[in-house]
Amino acid sequence: MPSKMSGLVLAGIAAYGTSTVYTAFTAVGGGLAGLSTGRSVSNRGTSSSSQQSSRSEASFGTSTAGVCVLGAAAAALGVAAGRRSAGRQGEVSRAANPRKFNEQLPCSSGPFSVTVGKAGPSSFSILIAGLEKAGLTSALDGDGPFTLFAPDDKAFEAAGLTAEAVLAHPDLVTILKMHVLPGAIVAKGFKNQTVETLGGPVTMRKGVKGVMMNKAVINKADVEIANGIMHILGGVILP
């Protein structure tokens, strides 16, 4: 019984943390030690002491069972608290992400680069040049949150748009605004719908190729940024 109790105590301490549970169980352990000592002294006494010893043993057994129950409950509570703590840490980690869109987009290599399947890390040099030409970079430095549907360089090439063609496009501002959505929409919110981007309505639909924004497929969703969310496109959203 003591070994079982010790296991539960250690489980409770490990799951819930040493600061609170260790203190509580140390106090309980001291009380049990006192009861155990009292039982040993009673065993050496007279018959009346033996009766007291029997009552002490019954009390000891009850106390031990109670502590076992307490240990099991503390362990369960500790696991739940640990999960809540992990969730809170995840939220803090996301909230503390220092990279805004204008800091994330140039990361075509290194630990902050974004890899899309077998295509390797995505580069966004054409998108960056277009945003600078259109005067939209300052908007993406705001608090947000924003959702950016970001075509990488391969997406522009697939659409037949070179950097020169993008920068010279007469509807450059409108096209780029169609890739920015006020508010944050994550993958679990993807459905057949019309979303109102800064450049106007865009049709989102789910098909055999995946989720499409007009005719551009989302190749990678839910890239978390400090002031929003980014989804990488395999094409360009056009009016």
Tab-separated table of C-alpha atoms in Angstrom:
chain	number	residue	atom	x	y	z
A	1	MET	CA	0.000	0.000	0.000
A	2	PRO	CA	2.754	2.555	0.823
A	3	SER	CA	4.431	1.852	-2.551
A	4	LYS	CA	1.139	2.401	-4.367
A	5	MET	CA	0.559	5.582	-2.409
A	6	SER	CA	4.086	6.794	-3.219
A	7	GLY	CA	3.525	6.151	-6.908
A	8	LEU	CA	0.345	8.206	-6.874
A	9	VAL	CA	2.011	10.990	-4.939
A	10	LEU	CA	4.874	11.144	-7.434
A	11	ALA	CA	2.413	11.081	-10.333
A	12	GLY	CA	0.510	13.965	-8.792
A	13	ILE	CA	3.706	15.948	-8.231
A	14	ALA	CA	5.017	15.277	-11.739
A	15	ALA	CA	1.746	16.213	-13.432
A	16	TYR	CA	0.785	19.210	-11.344
A	17	GLY	CA	4.143	20.719	-10.493
A	18	THR	CA	6.291	20.658	-7.392
A	19	SER	CA	5.365	24.006	-5.901
A	20	THR	CA	1.826	23.238	-4.717
A	21	VAL	CA	1.455	19.461	-4.658
A	22	TYR	CA	4.838	18.792	-3.057
A	23	THR	CA	4.011	21.110	-0.166
A	24	ALA	CA	0.572	19.601	0.344
A	25	PHE	CA	1.753	15.995	0.219
A	26	THR	CA	4.730	16.708	2.484
A	27	ALA	CA	2.289	17.894	5.125
A	28	VAL	CA	0.115	14.827	4.613
A	29	GLY	CA	3.188	12.574	4.743
A	30	GLY	CA	4.192	14.107	8.057
A	31	GLY	CA	0.760	13.374	9.473
A	32	LEU	CA	0.946	9.773	8.290
A	33	ALA	CA	4.386	9.371	9.841
A	34	GLY	CA	2.941	10.542	13.148
A	35	LEU	CA	0.104	8.054	12.892
A	36	SER	CA	2.539	5.270	12.063
A	37	THR	CA	4.755	6.133	15.047
A	38	GLY	CA	1.711	6.217	17.324
A	39	ARG	CA	0.757	2.759	16.104
A	40	SER	CA	4.211	1.352	16.903
A	41	VAL	CA	4.151	2.760	20.448
A	42	SER	CA	0.645	1.377	21.004
A	43	ASN	CA	1.741	-2.103	19.947
A	44	ARG	CA	4.172	-2.172	22.884
A	45	GLY	CA	1.517	-1.174	25.473
A	46	THR	CA	-1.098	-3.131	27.520
A	47	SER	CA	-4.276	-4.761	26.262
A	48	SER	CA	-6.064	-1.430	26.410
A	49	SER	CA	-3.188	-0.051	24.407
A	50	SER	CA	-3.748	-2.904	21.959
A	51	GLN	CA	-7.316	-1.786	21.547
A	52	GLN	CA	-6.058	1.710	20.937
A	53	SER	CA	-3.591	0.248	18.465
A	54	SER	CA	-6.431	-1.466	16.606
A	55	ARG	CA	-8.300	1.791	16.397
A	56	SER	CA	-5.077	3.479	15.278
A	57	GLU	CA	-4.589	0.874	12.566
A	58	ALA	CA	-8.153	1.373	11.361
A	59	SER	CA	-7.591	5.105	11.367
A	60	PHE	CA	-4.290	4.635	9.589
A	61	GLY	CA	-5.917	2.474	6.922
A	62	THR	CA	-8.668	5.019	6.397
A	63	SER	CA	-6.131	7.842	6.182
A	64	THR	CA	-4.000	5.885	3.733
A	65	ALA	CA	-6.993	5.183	1.501
A	66	GLY	CA	-7.924	8.834	1.660
A	67	VAL	CA	-4.428	9.889	0.647
A	68	CYS	CA	-4.454	7.419	-2.239
A	69	VAL	CA	-7.713	8.905	-3.470
A	70	LEU	CA	-6.259	12.378	-2.977
A	71	GLY	CA	-3.135	11.405	-4.883
A	72	ALA	CA	-5.145	10.010	-7.793
A	73	ALA	CA	-7.291	13.132	-7.898
A	74	ALA	CA	-4.216	15.377	-7.794
A	75	ALA	CA	-2.635	13.392	-10.623
A	76	ALA	CA	-5.762	13.778	-12.756
A	77	LEU	CA	-5.965	17.468	-11.972
A	78	GLY	CA	-2.271	17.808	-12.723
A	79	VAL	CA	-2.663	16.276	-16.183
A	80	ALA	CA	-5.578	18.591	-16.975
A	81	ALA	CA	-3.657	21.589	-15.660
A	82	GLY	CA	-0.625	20.584	-17.708
A	83	ARG	CA	-2.719	20.450	-20.844
A	84	ARG	CA	-4.213	23.862	-20.112
A	85	SER	CA	-0.739	25.217	-19.427
A	86	ALA	CA	0.572	23.813	-22.713
A	87	GLY	CA	-2.332	25.441	-24.530
A	88	ARG	CA	-1.606	28.764	-22.873
A	89	GLN	CA	2.077	28.484	-23.767
A	90	GLY	CA	1.115	27.822	-27.385
A	91	GLU	CA	-1.052	30.930	-27.414
A	92	VAL	CA	1.740	32.989	-25.894
A	93	SER	CA	4.207	31.617	-28.453
A	94	ARG	CA	1.943	32.607	-31.309
A	95	ALA	CA	1.228	36.020	-29.838
A	96	ALA	CA	4.957	36.642	-29.325
A	97	ASN	CA	5.835	35.822	-32.951
A	98	PRO	CA	7.864	38.911	-33.952
A	99	ARG	CA	7.618	38.444	-37.728
A	100	LYS	CA	5.036	40.499	-39.545
A	101	PHE	CA	4.209	39.876	-43.201
A	102	ASN	CA	6.922	42.213	-44.491
A	103	GLU	CA	9.479	40.392	-42.334
A	104	GLN	CA	8.274	36.885	-43.190
A	105	LEU	CA	8.033	37.212	-46.968
A	106	PRO	CA	11.798	37.720	-47.551
A	107	CYS	CA	12.571	34.495	-45.617
A	108	SER	CA	13.238	32.237	-48.612
A	109	SER	CA	15.920	30.390	-46.648
A	110	GLY	CA	16.790	29.705	-43.038
A	111	PRO	CA	14.623	28.524	-40.134
A	112	PHE	CA	11.705	30.827	-40.976
A	113	SER	CA	11.401	29.801	-44.633
A	114	VAL	CA	8.182	28.113	-45.713
A	115	THR	CA	8.372	24.845	-47.627
A	116	VAL	CA	5.540	23.756	-49.880
A	117	GLY	CA	5.623	20.025	-50.522
A	118	LYS	CA	8.434	18.815	-52.785
A	119	ALA	CA	8.812	22.278	-54.315
A	120	GLY	CA	11.100	23.349	-51.499
A	121	PRO	CA	11.156	26.757	-49.799
A	122	SER	CA	8.948	29.413	-51.349
A	123	SER	CA	10.372	32.741	-52.425
A	124	PHE	CA	8.217	35.853	-52.756
A	125	SER	CA	10.485	38.342	-54.557
A	126	ILE	CA	7.869	39.195	-57.203
A	127	LEU	CA	5.133	39.679	-54.607
A	128	ILE	CA	7.426	41.858	-52.477
A	129	ALA	CA	8.340	44.016	-55.478
A	130	GLY	CA	4.662	44.338	-56.397
A	131	LEU	CA	3.623	45.327	-52.867
A	132	GLU	CA	6.359	47.973	-52.752
A	133	LYS	CA	5.384	49.341	-56.179
A	134	ALA	CA	1.708	49.461	-55.159
A	135	GLY	CA	2.506	51.153	-51.835
A	136	LEU	CA	0.909	48.347	-49.808
A	137	THR	CA	3.823	47.306	-47.623
A	138	SER	CA	2.928	49.811	-44.892
A	139	ALA	CA	-0.594	48.374	-44.741
A	140	LEU	CA	0.821	44.916	-43.948
A	141	ASP	CA	2.826	46.396	-41.081
A	142	GLY	CA	-0.389	47.267	-39.244
A	143	ASP	CA	-1.706	45.440	-36.210
A	144	GLY	CA	-4.221	43.476	-38.255
A	145	PRO	CA	-5.158	40.782	-38.152
A	146	PHE	CA	-4.964	40.251	-41.902
A	147	THR	CA	-5.160	37.213	-44.127
A	148	LEU	CA	-2.678	37.227	-47.003
A	149	PHE	CA	-3.174	34.841	-49.904
A	150	ALA	CA	0.435	34.906	-51.063
A	151	PRO	CA	1.462	33.714	-54.550
A	152	ASP	CA	5.092	32.648	-54.496
A	153	ASP	CA	7.431	33.246	-57.431
A	154	LYS	CA	6.522	29.878	-58.954
A	155	ALA	CA	2.844	30.900	-58.899
A	156	PHE	CA	3.547	34.095	-60.852
A	157	GLU	CA	5.630	32.126	-63.334
A	158	ALA	CA	2.849	29.558	-63.731
A	159	ALA	CA	0.468	32.419	-64.520
A	160	GLY	CA	2.881	33.719	-67.155
A	161	LEU	CA	3.645	36.843	-65.151
A	162	THR	CA	7.279	37.913	-64.943
A	163	ALA	CA	8.411	40.503	-62.420
A	164	GLU	CA	8.472	43.115	-65.194
A	165	ALA	CA	4.949	42.222	-66.305
A	166	VAL	CA	3.614	42.387	-62.746
A	167	LEU	CA	5.165	45.772	-62.038
A	168	ALA	CA	3.871	47.158	-65.336
A	169	HIS	CA	0.341	45.765	-64.950
A	170	PRO	CA	-2.268	48.548	-65.052
A	171	ASP	CA	-4.392	46.835	-62.373
A	172	LEU	CA	-1.475	46.041	-60.074
A	173	VAL	CA	-2.982	47.680	-56.966
A	174	THR	CA	-6.372	46.023	-57.417
A	175	ILE	CA	-4.859	42.596	-58.110
A	176	LEU	CA	-2.646	42.717	-55.013
A	177	LYS	CA	-5.506	43.976	-52.838
A	178	MET	CA	-7.496	40.928	-53.953
A	179	HIS	CA	-4.906	38.865	-52.085
A	180	VAL	CA	-5.485	40.636	-48.755
A	181	LEU	CA	-8.467	39.963	-46.510
A	182	PRO	CA	-9.300	41.952	-43.365
A	183	GLY	CA	-9.441	39.619	-40.375
A	184	ALA	CA	-7.920	36.162	-39.992
A	185	ILE	CA	-9.431	33.156	-41.746
A	186	VAL	CA	-7.798	29.784	-41.101
A	187	ALA	CA	-8.094	26.504	-42.982
A	188	LYS	CA	-10.915	25.154	-40.814
A	189	GLY	CA	-12.991	28.116	-42.013
A	190	PHE	CA	-12.503	27.269	-45.683
A	191	LYS	CA	-15.786	26.564	-47.442
A	192	ASN	CA	-17.685	27.437	-50.577
A	193	GLN	CA	-18.201	31.152	-50.116
A	194	THR	CA	-17.453	34.620	-51.381
A	195	VAL	CA	-14.921	36.552	-49.332
A	196	GLU	CA	-14.628	40.318	-49.473
A	197	THR	CA	-10.974	41.192	-49.981
A	198	LEU	CA	-9.535	44.711	-50.058
A	199	GLY	CA	-9.756	44.540	-53.856
A	200	GLY	CA	-13.265	43.159	-54.073
A	201	PRO	CA	-15.115	39.827	-53.851
A	202	VAL	CA	-13.220	36.591	-54.465
A	203	THR	CA	-14.830	33.171	-54.777
A	204	MET	CA	-13.530	30.460	-52.475
A	205	ARG	CA	-14.557	26.950	-53.379
A	206	LYS	CA	-13.493	23.448	-52.443
A	207	GLY	CA	-12.799	21.086	-55.318
A	208	VAL	CA	-10.819	18.016	-56.319
A	209	LYS	CA	-7.614	20.075	-56.579
A	210	GLY	CA	-8.109	21.586	-53.150
A	211	VAL	CA	-9.354	24.983	-52.045
A	212	MET	CA	-9.424	27.530	-54.843
A	213	MET	CA	-9.404	31.319	-54.691
A	214	ASN	CA	-11.023	32.112	-58.047
A	215	LYS	CA	-8.696	29.890	-60.131
A	216	ALA	CA	-5.676	29.875	-57.804
A	217	VAL	CA	-5.263	26.833	-55.574
A	218	ILE	CA	-4.058	27.114	-51.978
A	219	ASN	CA	-0.896	24.992	-51.798
A	220	LYS	CA	-0.140	25.571	-48.118
A	221	ALA	CA	-2.504	26.966	-45.499
A	222	ASP	CA	-2.133	28.422	-42.016
A	223	VAL	CA	1.318	29.988	-41.982
A	224	GLU	CA	1.019	31.954	-38.736
A	225	ILE	CA	2.333	35.522	-38.770
A	226	ALA	CA	2.532	38.006	-35.900
A	227	ASN	CA	-0.276	40.136	-37.318
A	228	GLY	CA	-2.341	37.561	-39.154
A	229	ILE	CA	-2.302	34.380	-41.213
A	230	MET	CA	-0.823	33.546	-44.606
A	231	HIS	CA	-1.878	30.959	-47.183
A	232	ILE	CA	0.477	30.230	-50.047
A	233	LEU	CA	-1.092	30.110	-53.516
A	234	GLY	CA	-0.073	28.118	-56.553
A	235	GLY	CA	-1.551	30.799	-58.809
A	236	VAL	CA	-2.511	34.455	-58.897
A	237	ILE	CA	-5.959	35.809	-58.052
A	238	LEU	CA	-7.098	37.857	-61.029
A	239	PRO	CA	-10.284	39.936	-61.486
